[in-house]
PDB file of C-alpha atoms in Angstrom:
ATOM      1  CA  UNK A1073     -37.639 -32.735  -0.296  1.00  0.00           C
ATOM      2  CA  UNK A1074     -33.980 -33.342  -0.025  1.00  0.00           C
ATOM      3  CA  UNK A1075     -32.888 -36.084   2.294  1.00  0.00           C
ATOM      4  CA  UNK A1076     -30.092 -38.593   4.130  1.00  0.00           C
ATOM      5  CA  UNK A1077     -30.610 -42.212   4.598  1.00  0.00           C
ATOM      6  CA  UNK A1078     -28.354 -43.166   7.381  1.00  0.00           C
ATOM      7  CA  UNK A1079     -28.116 -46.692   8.910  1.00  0.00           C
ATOM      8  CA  UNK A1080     -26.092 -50.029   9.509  1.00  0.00           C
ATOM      9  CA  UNK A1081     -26.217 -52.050   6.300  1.00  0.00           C
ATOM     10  CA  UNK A1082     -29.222 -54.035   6.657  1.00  0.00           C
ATOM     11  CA  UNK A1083     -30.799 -51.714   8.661  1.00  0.00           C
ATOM     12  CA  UNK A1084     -33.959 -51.331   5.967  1.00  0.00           C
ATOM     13  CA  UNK A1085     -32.182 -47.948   4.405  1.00  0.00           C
ATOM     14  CA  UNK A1086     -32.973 -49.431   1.134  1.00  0.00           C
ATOM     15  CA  UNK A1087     -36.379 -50.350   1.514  1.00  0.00           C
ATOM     16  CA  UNK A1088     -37.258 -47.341   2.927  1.00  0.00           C
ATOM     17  CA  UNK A1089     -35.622 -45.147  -0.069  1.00  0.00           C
ATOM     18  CA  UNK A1090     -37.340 -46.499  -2.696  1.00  0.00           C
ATOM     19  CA  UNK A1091     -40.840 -45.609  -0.942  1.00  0.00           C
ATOM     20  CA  UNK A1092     -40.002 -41.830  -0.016  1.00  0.00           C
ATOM     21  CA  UNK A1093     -38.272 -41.682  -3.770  1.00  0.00           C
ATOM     22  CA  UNK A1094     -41.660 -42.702  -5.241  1.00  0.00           C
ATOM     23  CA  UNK A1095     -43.926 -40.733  -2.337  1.00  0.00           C
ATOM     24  CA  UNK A1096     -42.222 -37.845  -2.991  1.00  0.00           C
ATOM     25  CA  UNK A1097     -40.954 -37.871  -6.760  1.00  0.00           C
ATOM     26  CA  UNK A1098     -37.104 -37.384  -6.350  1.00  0.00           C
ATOM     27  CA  UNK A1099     -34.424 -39.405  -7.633  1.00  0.00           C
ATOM     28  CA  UNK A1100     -32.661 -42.320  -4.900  1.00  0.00           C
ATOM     29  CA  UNK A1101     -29.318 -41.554  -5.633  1.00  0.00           C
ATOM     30  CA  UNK A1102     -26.080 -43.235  -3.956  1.00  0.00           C
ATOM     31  CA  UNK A1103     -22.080 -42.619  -4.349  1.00  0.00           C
ATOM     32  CA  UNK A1104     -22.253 -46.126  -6.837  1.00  0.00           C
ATOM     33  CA  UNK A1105     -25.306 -44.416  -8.998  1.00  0.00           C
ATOM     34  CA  UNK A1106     -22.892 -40.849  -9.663  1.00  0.00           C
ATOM     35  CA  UNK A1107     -20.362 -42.376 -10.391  1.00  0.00           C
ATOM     36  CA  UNK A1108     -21.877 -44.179 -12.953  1.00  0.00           C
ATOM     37  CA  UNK A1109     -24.198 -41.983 -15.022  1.00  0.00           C
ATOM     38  CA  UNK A1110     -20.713 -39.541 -14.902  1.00  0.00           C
ATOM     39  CA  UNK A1111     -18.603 -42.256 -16.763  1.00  0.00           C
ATOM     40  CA  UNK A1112     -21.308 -43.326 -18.675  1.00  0.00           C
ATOM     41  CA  UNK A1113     -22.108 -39.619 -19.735  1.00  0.00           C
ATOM     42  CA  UNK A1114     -18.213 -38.917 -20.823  1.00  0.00           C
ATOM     43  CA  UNK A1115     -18.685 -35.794 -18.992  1.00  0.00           C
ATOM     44  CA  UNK A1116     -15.112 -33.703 -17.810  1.00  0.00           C
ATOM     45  CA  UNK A1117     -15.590 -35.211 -14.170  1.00  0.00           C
ATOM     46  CA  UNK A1118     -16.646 -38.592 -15.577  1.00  0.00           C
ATOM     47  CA  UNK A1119     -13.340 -39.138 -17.492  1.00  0.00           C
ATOM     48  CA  UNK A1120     -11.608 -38.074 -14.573  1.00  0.00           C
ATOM     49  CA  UNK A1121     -13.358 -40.282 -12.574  1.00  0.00           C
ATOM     50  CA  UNK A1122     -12.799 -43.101 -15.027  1.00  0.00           C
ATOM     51  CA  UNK A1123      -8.768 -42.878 -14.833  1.00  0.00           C
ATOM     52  CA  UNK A1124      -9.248 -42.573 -11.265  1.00  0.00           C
ATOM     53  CA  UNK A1125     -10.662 -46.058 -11.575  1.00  0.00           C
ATOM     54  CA  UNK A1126      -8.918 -47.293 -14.586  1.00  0.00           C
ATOM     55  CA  UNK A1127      -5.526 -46.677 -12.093  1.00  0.00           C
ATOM     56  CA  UNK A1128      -7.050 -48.258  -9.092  1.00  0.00           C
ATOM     57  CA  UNK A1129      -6.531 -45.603  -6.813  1.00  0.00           C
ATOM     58  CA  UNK A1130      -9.720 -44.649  -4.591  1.00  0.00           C
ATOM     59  CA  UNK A1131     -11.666 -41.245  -5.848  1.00  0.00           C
ATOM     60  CA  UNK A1132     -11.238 -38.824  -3.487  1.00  0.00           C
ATOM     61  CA  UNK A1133     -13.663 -37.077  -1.422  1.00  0.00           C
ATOM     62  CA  UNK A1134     -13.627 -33.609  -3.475  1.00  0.00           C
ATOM     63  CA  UNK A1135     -13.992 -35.556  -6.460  1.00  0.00           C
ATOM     64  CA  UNK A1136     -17.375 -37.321  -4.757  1.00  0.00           C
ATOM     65  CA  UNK A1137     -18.529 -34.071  -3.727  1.00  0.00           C
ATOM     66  CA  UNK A1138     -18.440 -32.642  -7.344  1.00  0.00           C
ATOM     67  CA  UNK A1139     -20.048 -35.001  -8.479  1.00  0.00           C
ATOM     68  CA  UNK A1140     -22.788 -34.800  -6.261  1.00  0.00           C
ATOM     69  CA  UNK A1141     -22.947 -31.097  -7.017  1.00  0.00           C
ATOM     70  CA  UNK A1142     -23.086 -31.640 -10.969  1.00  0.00           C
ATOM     71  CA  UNK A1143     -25.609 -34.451 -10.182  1.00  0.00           C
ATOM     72  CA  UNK A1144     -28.109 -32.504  -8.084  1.00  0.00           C
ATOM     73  CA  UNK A1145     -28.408 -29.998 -11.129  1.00  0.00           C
ATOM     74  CA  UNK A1146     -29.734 -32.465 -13.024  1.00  0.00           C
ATOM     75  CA  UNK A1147     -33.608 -32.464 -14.113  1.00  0.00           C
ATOM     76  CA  UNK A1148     -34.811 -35.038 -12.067  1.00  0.00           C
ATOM     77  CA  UNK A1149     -33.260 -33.323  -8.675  1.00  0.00           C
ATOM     78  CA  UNK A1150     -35.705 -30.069  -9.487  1.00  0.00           C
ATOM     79  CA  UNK A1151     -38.102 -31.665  -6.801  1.00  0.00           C
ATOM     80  CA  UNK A1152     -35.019 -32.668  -4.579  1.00  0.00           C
ATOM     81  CA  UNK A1153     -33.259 -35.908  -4.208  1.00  0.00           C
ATOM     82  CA  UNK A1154     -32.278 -38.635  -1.581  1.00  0.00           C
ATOM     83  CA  UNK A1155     -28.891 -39.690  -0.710  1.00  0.00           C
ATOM     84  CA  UNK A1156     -28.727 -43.243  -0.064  1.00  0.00           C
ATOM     85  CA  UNK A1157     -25.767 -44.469   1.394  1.00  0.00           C
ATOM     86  CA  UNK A1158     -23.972 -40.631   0.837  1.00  0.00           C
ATOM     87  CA  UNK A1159     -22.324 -39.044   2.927  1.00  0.00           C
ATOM     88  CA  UNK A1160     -20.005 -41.923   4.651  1.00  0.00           C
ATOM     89  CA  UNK A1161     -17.593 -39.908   6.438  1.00  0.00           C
ATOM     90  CA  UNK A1162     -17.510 -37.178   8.337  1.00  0.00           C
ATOM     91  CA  UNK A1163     -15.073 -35.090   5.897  1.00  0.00           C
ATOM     92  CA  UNK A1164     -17.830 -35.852   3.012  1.00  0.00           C
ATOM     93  CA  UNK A1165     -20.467 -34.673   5.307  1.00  0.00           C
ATOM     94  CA  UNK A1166     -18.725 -31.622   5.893  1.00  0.00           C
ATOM     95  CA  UNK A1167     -17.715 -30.844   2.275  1.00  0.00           C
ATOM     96  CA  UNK A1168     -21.032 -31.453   1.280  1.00  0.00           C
ATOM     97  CA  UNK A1169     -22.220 -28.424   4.426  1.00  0.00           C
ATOM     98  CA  UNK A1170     -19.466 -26.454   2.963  1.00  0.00           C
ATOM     99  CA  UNK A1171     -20.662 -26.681  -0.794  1.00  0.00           C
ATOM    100  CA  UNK A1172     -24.314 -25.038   0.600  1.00  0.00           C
ATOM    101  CA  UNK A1173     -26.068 -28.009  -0.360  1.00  0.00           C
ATOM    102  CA  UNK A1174     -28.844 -28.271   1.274  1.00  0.00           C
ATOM    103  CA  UNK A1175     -30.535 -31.006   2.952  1.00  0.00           C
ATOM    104  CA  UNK A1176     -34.156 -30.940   4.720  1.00  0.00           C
ATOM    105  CA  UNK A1177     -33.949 -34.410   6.711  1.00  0.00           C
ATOM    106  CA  UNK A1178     -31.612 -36.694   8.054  1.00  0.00           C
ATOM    107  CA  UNK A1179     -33.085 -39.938   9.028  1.00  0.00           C
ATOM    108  CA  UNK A1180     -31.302 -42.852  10.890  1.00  0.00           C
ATOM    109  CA  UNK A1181     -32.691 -45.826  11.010  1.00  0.00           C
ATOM    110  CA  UNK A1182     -31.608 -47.664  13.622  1.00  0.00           C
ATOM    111  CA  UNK A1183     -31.316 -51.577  14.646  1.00  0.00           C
ATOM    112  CA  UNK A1184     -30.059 -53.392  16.747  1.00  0.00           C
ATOM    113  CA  UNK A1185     -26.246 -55.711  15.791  1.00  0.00           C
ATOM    114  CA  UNK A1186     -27.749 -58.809  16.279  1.00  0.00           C
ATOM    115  CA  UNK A1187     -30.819 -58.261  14.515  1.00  0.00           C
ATOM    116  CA  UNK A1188     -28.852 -57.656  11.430  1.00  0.00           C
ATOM    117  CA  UNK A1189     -26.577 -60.105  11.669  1.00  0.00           C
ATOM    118  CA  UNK A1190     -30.232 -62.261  11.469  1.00  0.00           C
ATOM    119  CA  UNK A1191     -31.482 -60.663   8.826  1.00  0.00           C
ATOM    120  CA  UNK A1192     -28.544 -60.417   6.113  1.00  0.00           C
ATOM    121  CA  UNK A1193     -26.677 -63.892   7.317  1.00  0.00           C
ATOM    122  CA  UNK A1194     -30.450 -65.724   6.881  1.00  0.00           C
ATOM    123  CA  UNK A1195     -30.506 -64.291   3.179  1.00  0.00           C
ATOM    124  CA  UNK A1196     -30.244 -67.260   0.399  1.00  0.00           C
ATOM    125  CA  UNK A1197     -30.026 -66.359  -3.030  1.00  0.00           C
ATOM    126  CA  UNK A1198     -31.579 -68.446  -6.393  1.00  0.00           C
ATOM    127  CA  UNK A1199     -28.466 -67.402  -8.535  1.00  0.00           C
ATOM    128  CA  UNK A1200     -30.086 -67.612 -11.994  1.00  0.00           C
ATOM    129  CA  UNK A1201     -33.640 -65.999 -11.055  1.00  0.00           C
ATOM    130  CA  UNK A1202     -32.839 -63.441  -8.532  1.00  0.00           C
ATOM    131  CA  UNK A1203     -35.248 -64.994  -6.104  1.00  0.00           C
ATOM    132  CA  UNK A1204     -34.391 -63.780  -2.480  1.00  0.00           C
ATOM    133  CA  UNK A1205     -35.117 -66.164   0.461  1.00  0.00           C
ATOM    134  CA  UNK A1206     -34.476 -66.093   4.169  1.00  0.00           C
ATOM    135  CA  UNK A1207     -34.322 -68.534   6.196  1.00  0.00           C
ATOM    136  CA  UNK A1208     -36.646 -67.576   9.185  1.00  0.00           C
ATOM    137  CA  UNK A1209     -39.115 -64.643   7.479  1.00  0.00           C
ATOM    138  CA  UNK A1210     -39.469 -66.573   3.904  1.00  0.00           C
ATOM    139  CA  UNK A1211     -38.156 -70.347   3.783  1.00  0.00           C
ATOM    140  CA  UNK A1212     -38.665 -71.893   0.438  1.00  0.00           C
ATOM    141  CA  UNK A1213     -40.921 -74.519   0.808  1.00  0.00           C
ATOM    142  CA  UNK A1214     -38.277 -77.058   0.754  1.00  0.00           C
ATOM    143  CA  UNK A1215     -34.881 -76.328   2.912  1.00  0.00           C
ATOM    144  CA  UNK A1216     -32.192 -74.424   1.009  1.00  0.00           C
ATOM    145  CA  UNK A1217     -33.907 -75.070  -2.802  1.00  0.00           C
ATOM    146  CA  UNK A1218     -35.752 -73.106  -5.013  1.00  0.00           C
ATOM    147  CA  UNK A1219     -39.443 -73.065  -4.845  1.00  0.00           C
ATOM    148  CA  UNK A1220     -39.595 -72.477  -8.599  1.00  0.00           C
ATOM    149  CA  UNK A1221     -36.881 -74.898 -10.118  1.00  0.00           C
ATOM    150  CA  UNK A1222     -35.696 -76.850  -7.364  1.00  0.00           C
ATOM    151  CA  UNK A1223     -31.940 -76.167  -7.410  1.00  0.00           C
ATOM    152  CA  UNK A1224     -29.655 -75.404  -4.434  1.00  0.00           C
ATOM    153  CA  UNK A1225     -29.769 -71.815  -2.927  1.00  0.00           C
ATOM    154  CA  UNK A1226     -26.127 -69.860  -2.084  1.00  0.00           C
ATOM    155  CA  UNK A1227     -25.399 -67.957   0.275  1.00  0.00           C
ATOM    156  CA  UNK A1228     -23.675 -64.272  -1.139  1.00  0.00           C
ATOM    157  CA  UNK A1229     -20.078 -64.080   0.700  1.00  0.00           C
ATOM    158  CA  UNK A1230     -21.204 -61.024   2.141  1.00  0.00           C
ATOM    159  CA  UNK A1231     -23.814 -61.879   3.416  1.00  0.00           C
ATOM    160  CA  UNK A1232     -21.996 -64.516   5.854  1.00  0.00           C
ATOM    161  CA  UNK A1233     -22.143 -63.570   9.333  1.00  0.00           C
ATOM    162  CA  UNK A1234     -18.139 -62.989  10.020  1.00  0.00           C
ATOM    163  CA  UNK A1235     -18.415 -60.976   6.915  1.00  0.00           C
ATOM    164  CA  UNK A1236     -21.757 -58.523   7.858  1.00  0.00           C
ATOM    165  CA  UNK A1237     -19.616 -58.244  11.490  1.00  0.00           C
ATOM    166  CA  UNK A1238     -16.711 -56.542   9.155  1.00  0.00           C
ATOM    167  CA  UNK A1239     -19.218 -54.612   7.815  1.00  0.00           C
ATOM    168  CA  UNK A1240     -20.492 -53.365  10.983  1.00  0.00           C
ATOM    169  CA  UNK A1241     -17.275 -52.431  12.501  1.00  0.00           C
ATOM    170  CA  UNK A1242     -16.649 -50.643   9.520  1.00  0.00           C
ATOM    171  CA  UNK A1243     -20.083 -48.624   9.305  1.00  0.00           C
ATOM    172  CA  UNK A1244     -19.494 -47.648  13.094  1.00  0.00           C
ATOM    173  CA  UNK A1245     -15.916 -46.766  12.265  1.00  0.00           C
ATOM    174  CA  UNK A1246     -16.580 -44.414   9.414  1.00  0.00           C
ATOM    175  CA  UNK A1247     -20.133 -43.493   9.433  1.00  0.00           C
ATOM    176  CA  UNK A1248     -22.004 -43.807  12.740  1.00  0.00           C
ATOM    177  CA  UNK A1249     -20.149 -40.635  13.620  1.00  0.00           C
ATOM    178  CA  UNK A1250     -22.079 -38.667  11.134  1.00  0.00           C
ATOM    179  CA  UNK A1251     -25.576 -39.155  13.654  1.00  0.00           C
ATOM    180  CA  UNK A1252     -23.145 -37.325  16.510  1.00  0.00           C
ATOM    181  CA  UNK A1253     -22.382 -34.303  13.700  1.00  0.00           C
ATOM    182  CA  UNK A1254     -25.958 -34.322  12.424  1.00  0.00           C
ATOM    183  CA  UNK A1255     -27.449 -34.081  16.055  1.00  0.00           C
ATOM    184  CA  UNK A1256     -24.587 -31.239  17.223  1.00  0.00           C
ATOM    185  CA  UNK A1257     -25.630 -29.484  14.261  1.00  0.00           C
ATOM    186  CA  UNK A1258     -29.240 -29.541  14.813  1.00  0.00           C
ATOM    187  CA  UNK A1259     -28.681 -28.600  18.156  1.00  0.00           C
ATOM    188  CA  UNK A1260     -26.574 -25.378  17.342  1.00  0.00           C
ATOM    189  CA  UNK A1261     -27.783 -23.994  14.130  1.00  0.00           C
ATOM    190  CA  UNK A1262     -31.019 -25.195  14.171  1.00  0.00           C
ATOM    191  CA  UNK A1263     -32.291 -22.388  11.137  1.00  0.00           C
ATOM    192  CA  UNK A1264     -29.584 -23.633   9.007  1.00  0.00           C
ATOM    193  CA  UNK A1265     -29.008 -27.063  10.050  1.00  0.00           C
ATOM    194  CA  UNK A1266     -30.942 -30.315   8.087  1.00  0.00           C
ATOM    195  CA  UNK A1267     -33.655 -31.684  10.887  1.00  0.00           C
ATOM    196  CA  UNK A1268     -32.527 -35.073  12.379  1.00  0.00           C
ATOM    197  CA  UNK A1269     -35.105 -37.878  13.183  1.00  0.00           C
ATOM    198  CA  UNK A1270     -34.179 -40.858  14.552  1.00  0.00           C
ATOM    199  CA  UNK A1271     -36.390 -43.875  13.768  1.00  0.00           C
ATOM    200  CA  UNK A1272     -36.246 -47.048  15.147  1.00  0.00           C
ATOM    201  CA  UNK A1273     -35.951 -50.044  12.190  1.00  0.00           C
ATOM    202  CA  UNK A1274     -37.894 -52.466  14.382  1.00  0.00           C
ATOM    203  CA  UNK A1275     -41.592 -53.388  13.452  1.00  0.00           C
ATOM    204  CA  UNK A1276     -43.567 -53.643   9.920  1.00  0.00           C
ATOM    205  CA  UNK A1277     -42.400 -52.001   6.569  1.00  0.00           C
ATOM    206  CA  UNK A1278     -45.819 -50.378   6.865  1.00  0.00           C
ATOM    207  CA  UNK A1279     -45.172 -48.580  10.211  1.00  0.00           C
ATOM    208  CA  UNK A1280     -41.623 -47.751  10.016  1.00  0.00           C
ATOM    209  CA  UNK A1281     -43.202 -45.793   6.895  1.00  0.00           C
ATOM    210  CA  UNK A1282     -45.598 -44.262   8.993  1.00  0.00           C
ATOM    211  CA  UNK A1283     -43.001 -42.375  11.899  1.00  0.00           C
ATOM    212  CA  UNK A1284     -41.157 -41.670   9.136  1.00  0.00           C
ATOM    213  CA  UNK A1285     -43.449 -39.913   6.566  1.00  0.00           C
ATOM    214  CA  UNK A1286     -44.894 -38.422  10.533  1.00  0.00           C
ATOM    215  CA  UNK A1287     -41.429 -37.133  10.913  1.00  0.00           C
ATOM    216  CA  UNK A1288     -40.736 -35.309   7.762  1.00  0.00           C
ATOM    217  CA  UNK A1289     -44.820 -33.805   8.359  1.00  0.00           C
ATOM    218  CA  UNK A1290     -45.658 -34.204   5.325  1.00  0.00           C
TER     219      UNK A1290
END
């Protein structure tokens, strides 16, 4: 099985990525996790990679795509793999076409603005623990402090709501177009093209689970 997460951050990609990596025994792998097992491995595209970095320029998207090709041929990828998070832009998507990778499934998971502007902006964070709250689906017991030790809960920067609004724009400006490509595809080359399904992020962990393992049929 060899599938696309797309959605808006918050959407439940992540959630939802972790379950299909374990249901069907394939790697969960995003841009952040090539780049570093590639630098970490010293291979000829991680060292590249690294003085990319090192330089502080931005690694470019034929760079990305190589990766992804040397990654895939990995051991753990003889099952397939999921791309979390990978392709963001249209000329990645398109490399990655060009490159005859191929994918099975492209899933969106959709929701609505507002809903995630709820959802991430409600986050609170215990900083030493790692203990996630929210404010309106799991309060700590006492308002803004840790159940556990009683100290003060932060809120992450990005999780603020001007800042998940920026994040938004940016994820519509970038990525949303890749549904449009996916779709068109699907539409015209339907023997070659990866199937889309569009599932709504609304409702239980359980059930968006359920359309979505329905949707891949398997």
């Amino acid at each position: 099985m060899k599938l696309i997460l797309l959605g808006a951050p918050g959407a439940g990609k992540g959630t939802q990525a972790e379950f299909l990596s374990q249901r069907y025994d394939i790697p969960q792998i995003s841009t952040g996790d090539m780049l570093r097992v590639a630098i970490k491995a010293g291979t000829p595209l991680g060292l590249l990679v690294q003085q990319v970095i090192s330089a502080g320029d931005l690694v470019s998207d034929e760079l990305i795509i190589n990766l992804v090709k040397s990654r895939i041929e990995q051991p753990d990828c003889v099952k397939g793999f999921l791309f979390d998070g990978f392709p963001r832009t249209i000329p990645q998507a398109e490399s990655l076409r060009d490159a005859r990778v191929s994918i099975d499934a492209v899933i969106e998971i959709d929701v609505a603005d507002e809903v995630i502007i709820q959802r991430i902006s409600g986050r609170r964070l215990h900083p030493d623990s790692g203990r996630i709250y929210h404010v309106d689906y799991n309060p700590p017991r006492r308002a803004e402090l840790d159940d556990v030790t009683g100290e003060a809960l932060i809120q992450r920067p990005d999780d603020q709501s001007d800042i998940v609004k920026q994040r938004l724009q940016v994820y519509y400006k970038q990525t949303a177009p890749l549904i449009s490509m996916y779709k068109q595809w699907q539409a015209t080359d339907p023997h070659h093209a990866a199937a889309y399904h569009h599932v709504s992020g609304m409702g239980s962990v359980d059930n968006i689970r359920q359309v979505i393992s329905a949707a891949l049929g398997r």
